[in-house]
């Protein structure tokens, strides 16, 4: 994989106390071994990271920038001890699944603009503040979970979200007509 992708993986390991993870098989191996690291999946050519699955794996610390993982499709670090803010997701046009549920993340939800492949977005059970960003143009979005945070503002328009099946925003201080989102 490119050095830029290896750098993101190394930053993730370092910033979330990778040495203490439940499973960290092969992490920090030689260059070229990244596709064998626990929780990392690469494309069929073994040339790019397409998935990171480290849910319930004792990650503790802040999430580093994920920029550099340009082909990332699946990111799941739910059920850990992550804190700090959610990194920017700008430019992740291949991203389909993003799950950081049940951590201790704070700050605001980053812009979701341009994430045209996004099908699942989960940030439930954190300490996020601010408003829900615009969901305009997310025509692939099927599941959206931001419940049990400290979000304020109005519930965004769901107009044009033709694939949407689940939309959970309860447990926040949001305003808006509930009937308009059913």
PDB file of C-alpha atoms in Angstrom:
ATOM      1  CA  UNK A   1       0.000   0.000   0.000  1.00  0.00           C
ATOM      2  CA  UNK A   2       1.161   3.615  -0.395  1.00  0.00           C
ATOM      3  CA  UNK A   3       3.325   5.132   2.341  1.00  0.00           C
ATOM      4  CA  UNK A   4       0.539   7.676   3.032  1.00  0.00           C
ATOM      5  CA  UNK A   5      -1.873   4.862   3.942  1.00  0.00           C
ATOM      6  CA  UNK A   6       0.720   3.101   6.114  1.00  0.00           C
ATOM      7  CA  UNK A   7       1.303   6.419   7.913  1.00  0.00           C
ATOM      8  CA  UNK A   8      -2.408   6.716   8.787  1.00  0.00           C
ATOM      9  CA  UNK A   9      -2.453   3.157  10.142  1.00  0.00           C
ATOM     10  CA  UNK A  10       0.669   3.825  12.212  1.00  0.00           C
ATOM     11  CA  UNK A  11      -0.883   7.056  13.557  1.00  0.00           C
ATOM     12  CA  UNK A  12      -4.058   5.166  14.481  1.00  0.00           C
ATOM     13  CA  UNK A  13      -2.040   2.543  16.378  1.00  0.00           C
ATOM     14  CA  UNK A  14       0.086   5.137  18.175  1.00  0.00           C
ATOM     15  CA  UNK A  15      -2.716   7.552  19.124  1.00  0.00           C
ATOM     16  CA  UNK A  16      -5.067   4.833  20.432  1.00  0.00           C
ATOM     17  CA  UNK A  17      -2.558   2.856  22.517  1.00  0.00           C
ATOM     18  CA  UNK A  18      -2.268  -0.017  20.053  1.00  0.00           C
ATOM     19  CA  UNK A  19       0.098  -1.971  22.291  1.00  0.00           C
ATOM     20  CA  UNK A  20      -2.813  -2.454  24.746  1.00  0.00           C
ATOM     21  CA  UNK A  21      -5.481  -3.430  22.192  1.00  0.00           C
ATOM     22  CA  UNK A  22      -7.154  -6.809  22.697  1.00  0.00           C
ATOM     23  CA  UNK A  23      -6.079  -7.819  19.193  1.00  0.00           C
ATOM     24  CA  UNK A  24      -3.136  -6.177  17.458  1.00  0.00           C
ATOM     25  CA  UNK A  25      -1.716  -9.091  15.458  1.00  0.00           C
ATOM     26  CA  UNK A  26       0.922  -8.055  12.909  1.00  0.00           C
ATOM     27  CA  UNK A  27       0.551  -4.299  13.553  1.00  0.00           C
ATOM     28  CA  UNK A  28       3.767  -2.340  12.971  1.00  0.00           C
ATOM     29  CA  UNK A  29       5.117  -5.111  10.774  1.00  0.00           C
ATOM     30  CA  UNK A  30       7.427  -4.489   7.842  1.00  0.00           C
ATOM     31  CA  UNK A  31       6.327  -2.318   4.928  1.00  0.00           C
ATOM     32  CA  UNK A  32       4.155  -4.444   2.668  1.00  0.00           C
ATOM     33  CA  UNK A  33       2.583  -6.387   5.541  1.00  0.00           C
ATOM     34  CA  UNK A  34      -0.230  -3.908   6.276  1.00  0.00           C
ATOM     35  CA  UNK A  35      -2.922  -6.029   4.634  1.00  0.00           C
ATOM     36  CA  UNK A  36      -2.207  -8.745   7.239  1.00  0.00           C
ATOM     37  CA  UNK A  37      -2.671  -6.424  10.231  1.00  0.00           C
ATOM     38  CA  UNK A  38      -5.621  -7.330  12.460  1.00  0.00           C
ATOM     39  CA  UNK A  39      -8.746  -5.434  11.397  1.00  0.00           C
ATOM     40  CA  UNK A  40      -7.263  -4.090   8.153  1.00  0.00           C
ATOM     41  CA  UNK A  41      -8.673  -5.244   4.823  1.00  0.00           C
ATOM     42  CA  UNK A  42      -7.190  -4.282   1.482  1.00  0.00           C
ATOM     43  CA  UNK A  43      -8.589  -4.387  -2.039  1.00  0.00           C
ATOM     44  CA  UNK A  44      -8.090  -7.485  -4.193  1.00  0.00           C
ATOM     45  CA  UNK A  45      -4.778  -6.175  -5.547  1.00  0.00           C
ATOM     46  CA  UNK A  46      -3.528  -5.639  -1.966  1.00  0.00           C
ATOM     47  CA  UNK A  47      -2.649  -2.080  -2.975  1.00  0.00           C
ATOM     48  CA  UNK A  48      -5.075   0.047  -0.898  1.00  0.00           C
ATOM     49  CA  UNK A  49      -6.808  -0.143   2.484  1.00  0.00           C
ATOM     50  CA  UNK A  50     -10.572  -0.438   2.014  1.00  0.00           C
ATOM     51  CA  UNK A  51     -11.678  -1.404   5.537  1.00  0.00           C
ATOM     52  CA  UNK A  52     -10.686  -0.888   9.161  1.00  0.00           C
ATOM     53  CA  UNK A  53     -12.634  -2.955  11.687  1.00  0.00           C
ATOM     54  CA  UNK A  54     -11.394  -2.463  15.250  1.00  0.00           C
ATOM     55  CA  UNK A  55     -14.682  -2.390  17.148  1.00  0.00           C
ATOM     56  CA  UNK A  56     -14.661  -3.428  20.829  1.00  0.00           C
ATOM     57  CA  UNK A  57     -10.873  -3.715  20.760  1.00  0.00           C
ATOM     58  CA  UNK A  58      -9.797  -1.463  23.656  1.00  0.00           C
ATOM     59  CA  UNK A  59      -8.721   1.518  21.563  1.00  0.00           C
ATOM     60  CA  UNK A  60      -8.156   4.467  23.917  1.00  0.00           C
ATOM     61  CA  UNK A  61      -7.197   7.958  22.797  1.00  0.00           C
ATOM     62  CA  UNK A  62      -8.020  10.399  20.021  1.00  0.00           C
ATOM     63  CA  UNK A  63      -8.671   9.395  16.432  1.00  0.00           C
ATOM     64  CA  UNK A  64      -5.967  10.754  14.117  1.00  0.00           C
ATOM     65  CA  UNK A  65      -6.660  12.215  10.699  1.00  0.00           C
ATOM     66  CA  UNK A  66      -7.802   9.551   8.271  1.00  0.00           C
ATOM     67  CA  UNK A  67      -6.704  11.607   5.250  1.00  0.00           C
ATOM     68  CA  UNK A  68      -4.569   9.427   3.065  1.00  0.00           C
ATOM     69  CA  UNK A  69      -6.996   6.502   3.121  1.00  0.00           C
ATOM     70  CA  UNK A  70      -8.534   7.640  -0.153  1.00  0.00           C
ATOM     71  CA  UNK A  71     -10.201   4.306  -0.970  1.00  0.00           C
ATOM     72  CA  UNK A  72     -11.597   3.624   2.506  1.00  0.00           C
ATOM     73  CA  UNK A  73     -15.087   2.095   2.321  1.00  0.00           C
ATOM     74  CA  UNK A  74     -15.659   0.717   5.829  1.00  0.00           C
ATOM     75  CA  UNK A  75     -14.560   2.178   9.178  1.00  0.00           C
ATOM     76  CA  UNK A  76     -15.725   0.641  12.470  1.00  0.00           C
ATOM     77  CA  UNK A  77     -14.164   1.586  15.814  1.00  0.00           C
ATOM     78  CA  UNK A  78     -17.345   1.376  17.886  1.00  0.00           C
ATOM     79  CA  UNK A  79     -17.356   0.227  21.495  1.00  0.00           C
ATOM     80  CA  UNK A  80     -13.947   1.579  22.467  1.00  0.00           C
ATOM     81  CA  UNK A  81     -12.595   4.377  24.683  1.00  0.00           C
ATOM     82  CA  UNK A  82     -11.961   6.963  21.995  1.00  0.00           C
ATOM     83  CA  UNK A  83     -12.149  10.643  22.916  1.00  0.00           C
ATOM     84  CA  UNK A  84     -11.577  13.959  21.164  1.00  0.00           C
ATOM     85  CA  UNK A  85     -13.232  14.912  17.911  1.00  0.00           C
ATOM     86  CA  UNK A  86     -14.240  12.950  14.841  1.00  0.00           C
ATOM     87  CA  UNK A  87     -11.691  13.678  12.094  1.00  0.00           C
ATOM     88  CA  UNK A  88     -12.730  15.292   8.841  1.00  0.00           C
ATOM     89  CA  UNK A  89     -14.405  12.958   6.376  1.00  0.00           C
ATOM     90  CA  UNK A  90     -14.044  15.369   3.480  1.00  0.00           C
ATOM     91  CA  UNK A  91     -13.042  13.651   0.251  1.00  0.00           C
ATOM     92  CA  UNK A  92     -13.995  10.117   1.331  1.00  0.00           C
ATOM     93  CA  UNK A  93     -16.167   9.512  -1.718  1.00  0.00           C
ATOM     94  CA  UNK A  94     -15.838   5.695  -1.471  1.00  0.00           C
ATOM     95  CA  UNK A  95     -16.883   5.574   2.213  1.00  0.00           C
ATOM     96  CA  UNK A  96     -19.993   3.423   2.687  1.00  0.00           C
ATOM     97  CA  UNK A  97     -19.928   2.584   6.407  1.00  0.00           C
ATOM     98  CA  UNK A  98     -18.755   4.810   9.282  1.00  0.00           C
ATOM     99  CA  UNK A  99     -19.303   3.631  12.867  1.00  0.00           C
ATOM    100  CA  UNK A 100     -17.864   5.296  15.980  1.00  0.00           C
ATOM    101  CA  UNK A 101     -20.824   4.438  18.245  1.00  0.00           C
ATOM    102  CA  UNK A 102     -20.319   4.011  22.002  1.00  0.00           C
ATOM    103  CA  UNK A 103     -17.117   5.950  22.614  1.00  0.00           C
ATOM    104  CA  UNK A 104     -16.425   9.254  24.414  1.00  0.00           C
ATOM    105  CA  UNK A 105     -16.106  11.475  21.352  1.00  0.00           C
ATOM    106  CA  UNK A 106     -16.874  15.191  21.654  1.00  0.00           C
ATOM    107  CA  UNK A 107     -17.030  18.195  19.377  1.00  0.00           C
ATOM    108  CA  UNK A 108     -19.257  18.416  16.355  1.00  0.00           C
ATOM    109  CA  UNK A 109     -20.216  15.981  13.627  1.00  0.00           C
ATOM    110  CA  UNK A 110     -17.998  16.757  10.614  1.00  0.00           C
ATOM    111  CA  UNK A 111     -19.466  17.739   7.276  1.00  0.00           C
ATOM    112  CA  UNK A 112     -20.911  14.817   5.351  1.00  0.00           C
ATOM    113  CA  UNK A 113     -21.055  16.773   2.114  1.00  0.00           C
ATOM    114  CA  UNK A 114     -19.834  14.819  -0.894  1.00  0.00           C
ATOM    115  CA  UNK A 115     -20.022  11.395   0.783  1.00  0.00           C
ATOM    116  CA  UNK A 116     -22.194  10.098  -2.044  1.00  0.00           C
ATOM    117  CA  UNK A 117     -21.484   6.402  -1.308  1.00  0.00           C
ATOM    118  CA  UNK A 118     -22.326   6.652   2.408  1.00  0.00           C
ATOM    119  CA  UNK A 119     -24.938   4.064   3.458  1.00  0.00           C
ATOM    120  CA  UNK A 120     -24.436   3.851   7.240  1.00  0.00           C
ATOM    121  CA  UNK A 121     -23.426   6.636   9.630  1.00  0.00           C
ATOM    122  CA  UNK A 122     -23.309   5.876  13.361  1.00  0.00           C
ATOM    123  CA  UNK A 123     -22.097   8.203  16.120  1.00  0.00           C
ATOM    124  CA  UNK A 124     -24.620   7.233  18.800  1.00  0.00           C
ATOM    125  CA  UNK A 125     -23.743   7.184  22.521  1.00  0.00           C
ATOM    126  CA  UNK A 126     -20.991   9.801  22.504  1.00  0.00           C
ATOM    127  CA  UNK A 127     -20.810  13.384  23.805  1.00  0.00           C
ATOM    128  CA  UNK A 128     -21.129  15.222  20.514  1.00  0.00           C
ATOM    129  CA  UNK A 129     -22.393  18.804  20.458  1.00  0.00           C
ATOM    130  CA  UNK A 130     -23.493  21.250  17.797  1.00  0.00           C
ATOM    131  CA  UNK A 131     -25.993  20.557  15.079  1.00  0.00           C
ATOM    132  CA  UNK A 132     -26.578  17.735  12.629  1.00  0.00           C
ATOM    133  CA  UNK A 133     -24.865  18.671   9.345  1.00  0.00           C
ATOM    134  CA  UNK A 134     -26.740  18.833   6.078  1.00  0.00           C
ATOM    135  CA  UNK A 135     -27.670  15.447   4.653  1.00  0.00           C
ATOM    136  CA  UNK A 136     -28.358  16.896   1.224  1.00  0.00           C
ATOM    137  CA  UNK A 137     -27.037  14.767  -1.627  1.00  0.00           C
ATOM    138  CA  UNK A 138     -26.557  11.611   0.457  1.00  0.00           C
ATOM    139  CA  UNK A 139     -28.786   9.567  -1.826  1.00  0.00           C
ATOM    140  CA  UNK A 140     -27.204   6.233  -0.794  1.00  0.00           C
ATOM    141  CA  UNK A 141     -27.767   6.843   2.932  1.00  0.00           C
ATOM    142  CA  UNK A 142     -29.825   4.023   4.481  1.00  0.00           C
ATOM    143  CA  UNK A 143     -29.093   4.271   8.208  1.00  0.00           C
ATOM    144  CA  UNK A 144     -28.316   7.387  10.259  1.00  0.00           C
ATOM    145  CA  UNK A 145     -27.725   7.129  14.015  1.00  0.00           C
ATOM    146  CA  UNK A 146     -26.820  10.204  16.083  1.00  0.00           C
ATOM    147  CA  UNK A 147     -28.966   9.384  19.129  1.00  0.00           C
ATOM    148  CA  UNK A 148     -27.872   9.860  22.743  1.00  0.00           C
ATOM    149  CA  UNK A 149     -25.483  12.785  22.326  1.00  0.00           C
ATOM    150  CA  UNK A 150     -25.811  16.473  23.221  1.00  0.00           C
ATOM    151  CA  UNK A 151     -26.792  17.772  19.800  1.00  0.00           C
ATOM    152  CA  UNK A 152     -28.821  20.953  19.401  1.00  0.00           C
ATOM    153  CA  UNK A 153     -30.471  22.805  16.537  1.00  0.00           C
ATOM    154  CA  UNK A 154     -33.063  21.585  14.111  1.00  0.00           C
ATOM    155  CA  UNK A 155     -33.519  18.224  12.527  1.00  0.00           C
ATOM    156  CA  UNK A 156     -32.204  18.604   8.950  1.00  0.00           C
ATOM    157  CA  UNK A 157     -34.303  18.084   5.867  1.00  0.00           C
ATOM    158  CA  UNK A 158     -34.580  14.492   4.723  1.00  0.00           C
ATOM    159  CA  UNK A 159     -35.768  15.517   1.297  1.00  0.00           C
ATOM    160  CA  UNK A 160     -34.136  13.499  -1.457  1.00  0.00           C
ATOM    161  CA  UNK A 161     -32.890  10.746   0.861  1.00  0.00           C
ATOM    162  CA  UNK A 162     -34.709   8.068  -1.094  1.00  0.00           C
ATOM    163  CA  UNK A 163     -32.719   5.138   0.381  1.00  0.00           C
ATOM    164  CA  UNK A 164     -33.161   6.156   4.029  1.00  0.00           C
ATOM    165  CA  UNK A 165     -34.604   3.392   6.212  1.00  0.00           C
ATOM    166  CA  UNK A 166     -33.490   4.241   9.770  1.00  0.00           C
ATOM    167  CA  UNK A 167     -33.076   7.746  11.221  1.00  0.00           C
ATOM    168  CA  UNK A 168     -32.396   7.919  14.972  1.00  0.00           C
ATOM    169  CA  UNK A 169     -31.916  11.303  16.632  1.00  0.00           C
ATOM    170  CA  UNK A 170     -33.526  10.779  20.070  1.00  0.00           C
ATOM    171  CA  UNK A 171     -31.697  11.608  23.287  1.00  0.00           C
ATOM    172  CA  UNK A 172     -30.550  15.029  22.068  1.00  0.00           C
ATOM    173  CA  UNK A 173     -31.946  18.564  22.372  1.00  0.00           C
ATOM    174  CA  UNK A 174     -33.091  18.890  18.771  1.00  0.00           C
ATOM    175  CA  UNK A 175     -36.042  20.897  17.511  1.00  0.00           C
ATOM    176  CA  UNK A 176     -38.362  20.297  14.607  1.00  0.00           C
ATOM    177  CA  UNK A 177     -41.548  18.569  13.644  1.00  0.00           C
ATOM    178  CA  UNK A 178     -41.223  14.879  14.412  1.00  0.00           C
ATOM    179  CA  UNK A 179     -43.897  14.072  11.867  1.00  0.00           C
ATOM    180  CA  UNK A 180     -41.716  15.491   9.098  1.00  0.00           C
ATOM    181  CA  UNK A 181     -39.069  12.798   9.656  1.00  0.00           C
ATOM    182  CA  UNK A 182     -41.333   9.774   9.929  1.00  0.00           C
TER     183      UNK A 182
END
